[in-house]
Amino acid sequence: MAKKKEIITVPNKQMGRPRFEFTEERLRQIYDLASFMCNKQEIGTIIGCSHDTIERNPKAMEMYRTGVANAKATIRRTQFKIMQQMNSSSMAAWLGKVYLKQDKEDDDDDHKPLPLGDVIDL
């Protein structure tokens, strides 16, 4: 008589790394670190995940973008305060170049000066 083989079942093992959970505390950390202009790689190292994990999570990316925007607004606010409080013409000129594009040359002929021969009879 042939002996019956027993079927052994093995419980399913989870493959790969455990899923990284973005708790409210971690999302707040992302915002705070981005507010100090930390990049995603630095933030990932601090909170314990890769920068790719941050990029794949919509909530994490929203907190990152908001934090960076807050940092940029703080820098601009400080620049304007310096310009006003110190009456700094160099800071005013720099802000004009950056925000008002006052250093770009226009290709439009309407803004170019007339040739000297058109103004004075030579």
Backbone as a ProteinNet text record, in pm:
[ID]
protein_1_A
[PRIMARY]
MAKKKEIITVPNKQMGRPRFEFTEERLRQIYDLASFMCNKQEIGTIIGCSHDTIERNPKAMEMYRTGVANAKATIRRTQFKIMQQMNSSSMAAWLGKVYLKQDKEDDDDDHKPLPLGDVIDL
[TERTIARY]
84.4	0	89.5	54	133.4	100	204.7	189.2	147.3	44.8	-2	93.5	121.7	207.1	121.8	176.7	106.4	143.1	45.2	70	95.1	212.1	248.5	225.8	150	127.8	214.2	272.9	358.8	283.7	277.1	206.9	277.8	198.6	255.1	346.7	463.6	558.2	545.5	555.3	553.7	688.7	684.2	806.7	844.6	973.7	1021.4	1022.5	1048.4	1053.3	913.1	905.6	774.6	734.5	607.9	556.6	586.8	637.1	668.1	539.5	507.9	385.2	415.5	344.1	357	253.1	294.9	205.8	198.4	106.5	95	224.7	289.5	416.7	525.3	533.3	634	605.5	477.8	442.5	480.2	460.7	498.7	650.9	722.8	869.6	914.5	849.4	882.7	863	751.1	722.8	828.9	859.5	956.9	1095.3	1139.9	1271.4	1276.7	1169.3	1164.2	1164	1108.3	1109	1249.9	1340.7	1482	1562.7	1493	1552.6	1631.8	1594.7	1654.7	1598.9	1682.5	1632.3	1567.9	1503.9	1431	1521.9	1642.8	1735.7	1771.9	1798.8	1830.4	1710.9	1593.5	1472.4	1449.6	1466	1448.7	1544.5	1669.6	1767.9	1725.5	1673.9	1635.2	1512.5	1410.7	1287.9	1290.2	1391.5	1407	1347.6	1347.7	1301.1	1385.4	1361.2	1436	1362.6	1433.5	1369.3	1263	1279.5	1178.7	1046.5	1055.5	934.4	858.9	931.7	868.6	803.2	873.7	820.9	696.6	684.7	569.4	444.8	462.2	347.6	293.9	169.2	114.9	111.1	75.5	70	208.8	307.1	444.4	496.7	467.7	513.3	444.1	318.5	247.1	308.9	342.3	406.6	545.2	617.4	750.1	739.5	649.7	633.6	590.1	499.6	452.7	566.4	647.5	760.9	863.4	895.1	990.8	934.5	806.1	743	748	726.4	734.2	875.6	975.6	1114.8	1147.7	1104.5	1131	1061.7	939.3	867	937.9	991	1064.7	1190.4	1260.9	1381.7	1345.3	1240.5	1199.1	1157.8	1081.5	1036.6	1156.6	1257.1	1378.8	1453.7	1461.8	1528.9	1459.9	1327.6	1255.8	1273.7	1276.5	1299.7	1437.9	1537.3	1673.9	1676.1	1610.2	1609	1544.7	1433.7	1361.6	1432	1476.4	1535.1	1673.4	1750.6	1886	1894.3	1779.5	1776.3	1885.3	1888.5	1993.8	1959.9	2029.7	2004.7	2052.5	2160	2208.1	2108.2	2045.1	1943.1	1822	1783.8	1670.5	1699.8	1822.5	1860.3	1856.6	1906.7	1906.6	1763.9	1676.9	1537.7	1468.2	1501	1445	1488.8	1613.6	1663.7	1596.8	1584	1530	1379.1	1305	1159.8	1095.5	1157.5	1097.6	1166.3	1266.7	1341	1399	1450.2	1501	1639.9	1703.1	1836.3	1833.6	1719.6	1709.8	1701.4	1768.9	1760.1	1644.5	1562	1449.4	1496.1	1444.7	1473.6	1378.3	1281.8	1183.1	1246.3	1231.2	1291.6	1232.1	1111	1047.6	1125	1200.4	1270.1	1418.3	1466	1607	1625.2	1736.9	1760.1	1780.9	1746.6	1764.7	1913.1	1952.9	2093.5	2124.1	2246.7	2285.7	2266.4	2283.9	2266.3	2123.2	2024.5	1884.5	1848.4	1922.8	1891.8	1970.7	2095.9	2184.6	2228.7	2223.5	2272.9	2423.8	2478.4	2624.6	2677.4
-116.8	0	123.9	226.6	348.5	443.9	507	601.6	737.6	800.4	930.6	1039	1133.5	1246.3	1355.6	1409.8	1520	1651.8	1737	1869.9	1964.9	2026	2120.1	2261.2	2339.8	2478.3	2569.3	2666	2762.3	2895.1	2958.4	3088	3190.7	3278.1	3381.5	3473.3	3495.4	3588.2	3720.8	3826.9	3958.6	3980.2	4024	4045.3	4193.3	4219.9	4358.2	4425.9	4554.1	4633.5	4657.6	4683.1	4722.1	4859.5	4879.6	5005.8	5120.3	5232.6	5350	5429.6	5456.8	5529.4	5676.8	5762.8	5906.7	5950.4	5952.2	5997.5	6150	6205.9	6351.6	6413.3	6344.9	6394.4	6397.2	6292.8	6288.6	6392.1	6411.5	6513	6652.1	6675.8	6804.6	6821.5	6712	6716.3	6752.7	6695.5	6725.9	6874.8	6929.4	7071.9	7157.3	7124.2	7202.4	7198.5	7081.7	7068.9	7139.4	7129.3	7199.2	7350.5	7396	7538.6	7589.7	7499.3	7535.2	7504.6	7482.4	7455.9	7325.4	7226.7	7093.7	7029.6	6953.2	6885.5	6752.2	6686.2	6562.3	6451.6	6446.7	6343.1	6362.6	6486.1	6515.3	6484.8	6523.1	6497.2	6347.1	6272.6	6127.3	6062.4	6108.6	6053.6	6079.9	6198.3	6234.3	6156.3	6142.2	6074.4	5923.7	5873.6	5728.9	5666.3	5738.4	5680	5738.2	5692	5746.1	5867.7	5946.1	6062.8	6017.6	5898.7	5845.2	5819.9	5773.4	5748	5878.2	5984.7	6115.7	6160.2	6143.7	6187	6109.7	5984.9	5902.8	5932.3	5994.8	6019.1	6161	6173.9	6308.1	6400.9	6347.4	6432.1	6480.6	6392.3	6429.4	6536.3	6521.1	6618.9	6753.7	6750.3	6876	6948.8	6874.3	6935.5	6988.2	6915.1	6958.9	7088.8	7092.1	7211.9	7332.9	7310.5	7418.9	7471.1	7381.3	7422.1	7502.4	7459.3	7532.2	7669.3	7675.8	7804.5	7898.7	7845.6	7926	7980.1	7897.2	7940.3	8051.9	8038.1	8140	8271.3	8262.4	8383.8	8453	8376.6	8433.5	8504.9	8444.7	8507.6	8639.3	8638.5	8761.2	8869.9	8830.4	8925.9	8990.1	8910	8960.2	9056	9020.9	9109.1	9244.9	9245.7	9372	9453.4	9386.4	9457.9	9521.7	9448.2	9503	9625.3	9613.6	9724.8	9848.1	9829	9941.7	9998.2	9912.5	9958.4	10019.7	9965.3	10014.9	10113.3	10138.5	10227.3	10186.5	10057.4	9999.6	10008.2	10095.2	10107.9	9983.3	9920.4	9799.8	9685	9674.4	9571	9603.2	9730.7	9769.7	9737.7	9765.1	9735.1	9584.8	9507.5	9362	9308.8	9356.1	9311	9350	9469.1	9510.5	9419.5	9380.3	9289.8	9153.5	9102.7	8967.9	8963.1	9053.1	9044.2	9124.2	9232.7	9317.1	9302.1	9216.2	9188.4	9316.8	9404.8	9533.8	9526.2	9411.3	9401.1	9341	9295.6	9233.8	9341.2	9315.9	9405.5	9359	9453.5	9420.2	9416.3	9320.7	9313.5	9401.5	9457.5	9542	9676.3	9720.1	9845.5	9968.4	9956	10071.4	10120.9	10034.3	10070.9	10100.6	10087.4	10115.3	10265.2	10321.3	10463.7	10488.8	10609.2	10645.5	10658	10626.1	10649.3	10798.1	10830.2	10968.8	11050.6	10993.5	11064.5	11108.5	11038.9	11077.3	11197.5	11222.3	11331.4	11457.4	11440.7	11554.2	11542.6	11654.8	11656.3	11649.2	11544.5	11529.8	11566.8
0	0	0	-85.4	-97	16	62.3	172.6	115	174.3	128.8	176.1	85	122.8	185.1	289.8	355.4	288.3	275.8	219	334.2	326.8	432.4	378.9	450.8	410.9	497.1	429.3	498.4	501.3	618	622.6	534	473.5	386	464.9	407.7	468.1	394.9	469.9	406.8	340.6	215.9	140.6	146.4	141.3	135.9	271.7	265.6	388.7	442.7	571.8	625.8	570.7	555.6	501.4	598.5	543.9	626.6	647.6	771.5	804.2	827	757	775.6	878.1	1003	1110	1107.2	1183.3	1192	1244.1	1337.2	1392	1284.2	1202.9	1096.2	988	955.2	856.9	907.2	1036.1	1095.5	1091.9	1115.6	1107.2	966.3	866	727.4	701.4	746.1	728.4	798.5	922.9	999.5	934.7	892.8	830.9	695	618.1	489.5	510.7	623	655.8	683.6	713.2	732	606.3	494.2	363.2	358.6	438.4	426.7	299.2	228.8	109.3	148.8	51	80.6	130	80.2	124.2	271.9	311.1	451.3	540.9	496.2	575.3	589.9	479.8	484.8	582.8	584.2	677.3	821.2	847.7	984.5	1030.5	943.4	988.5	965.3	891.6	879.5	754.9	643.7	517.3	404.6	282.8	169.4	113	33.6	-29.3	-128.9	-187.1	-279.7	-208.3	-84.4	-5.6	17.9	44.9	64.2	-66.6	-178.6	-308.5	-350.7	-308.3	-347.4	-264.3	-149.1	-61.5	-83.1	-129.5	-158.7	-36.9	79.7	200.1	239.2	229.7	264.7	168.9	39.9	-57.9	-38.8	-0.3	25.5	144.9	249.8	365.7	328.1	244.2	200.2	119.2	21.9	-61.6	22.3	116.2	202.1	289.5	342.8	425.2	347.4	224.5	140.8	104	70.5	37.6	157	276.9	398.6	418.3	393.3	408.4	309.8	185	84.5	119.2	169.1	208.1	324.6	417.6	530.8	483.6	388.4	333.7	265	183.9	115	214	316.3	417.9	486.5	517.8	581.7	488.8	360.8	264.9	256.6	251.8	244.7	372.8	487.5	613.6	614.6	567.7	561.3	470.8	356.3	261.9	325.2	394.4	452.7	575.7	665.6	791.3	771.8	680.6	661.6	545.1	482.1	366.7	267	238	156.2	8.2	-64.2	-207.4	-282.2	-234.8	-302.9	-287.2	-169.6	-151.1	-237.4	-247.7	-332.1	-479.1	-523.1	-661.8	-686.7	-591.9	-607.7	-614.2	-524.6	-525	-655.9	-708.3	-836.3	-948.7	-947.5	-1051.6	-1042.8	-922.2	-904.5	-927.6	-865	-868.8	-981.3	-1023.5	-1126.4	-1261.7	-1266.9	-1391	-1450.4	-1364.6	-1409.9	-1471.4	-1470.3	-1529.5	-1669.6	-1716.2	-1848	-1955.2	-2064.9	-2178.7	-2265.7	-2304.9	-2392.6	-2536.7	-2609.9	-2753.1	-2832.5	-2764.2	-2828.3	-2864.6	-2988.6	-3034.7	-2966.7	-2911	-2846.6	-2724.8	-2662.2	-2538.8	-2560.2	-2683.2	-2710.1	-2733.8	-2690.6	-2715.8	-2865.3	-2904.7	-3045.2	-3075.4	-3196.9	-3234.4	-3228.6	-3192.3	-3173.7	-3300.3	-3417.9	-3545.1	-3568.1	-3508.4	-3524	-3439.2	-3333.9	-3242.2	-3280.1	-3313.6	-3345.3	-3489.7	-3560.5	-3698.8	-3697.8	-3750.4	-3755.4	-3889.5
[MASK]
++++++++++++++++++++++++++++++++++++++++++++++++++++++++++++++++++++++++++++++++++++++++++++++++++++++++++++++++++++++++++

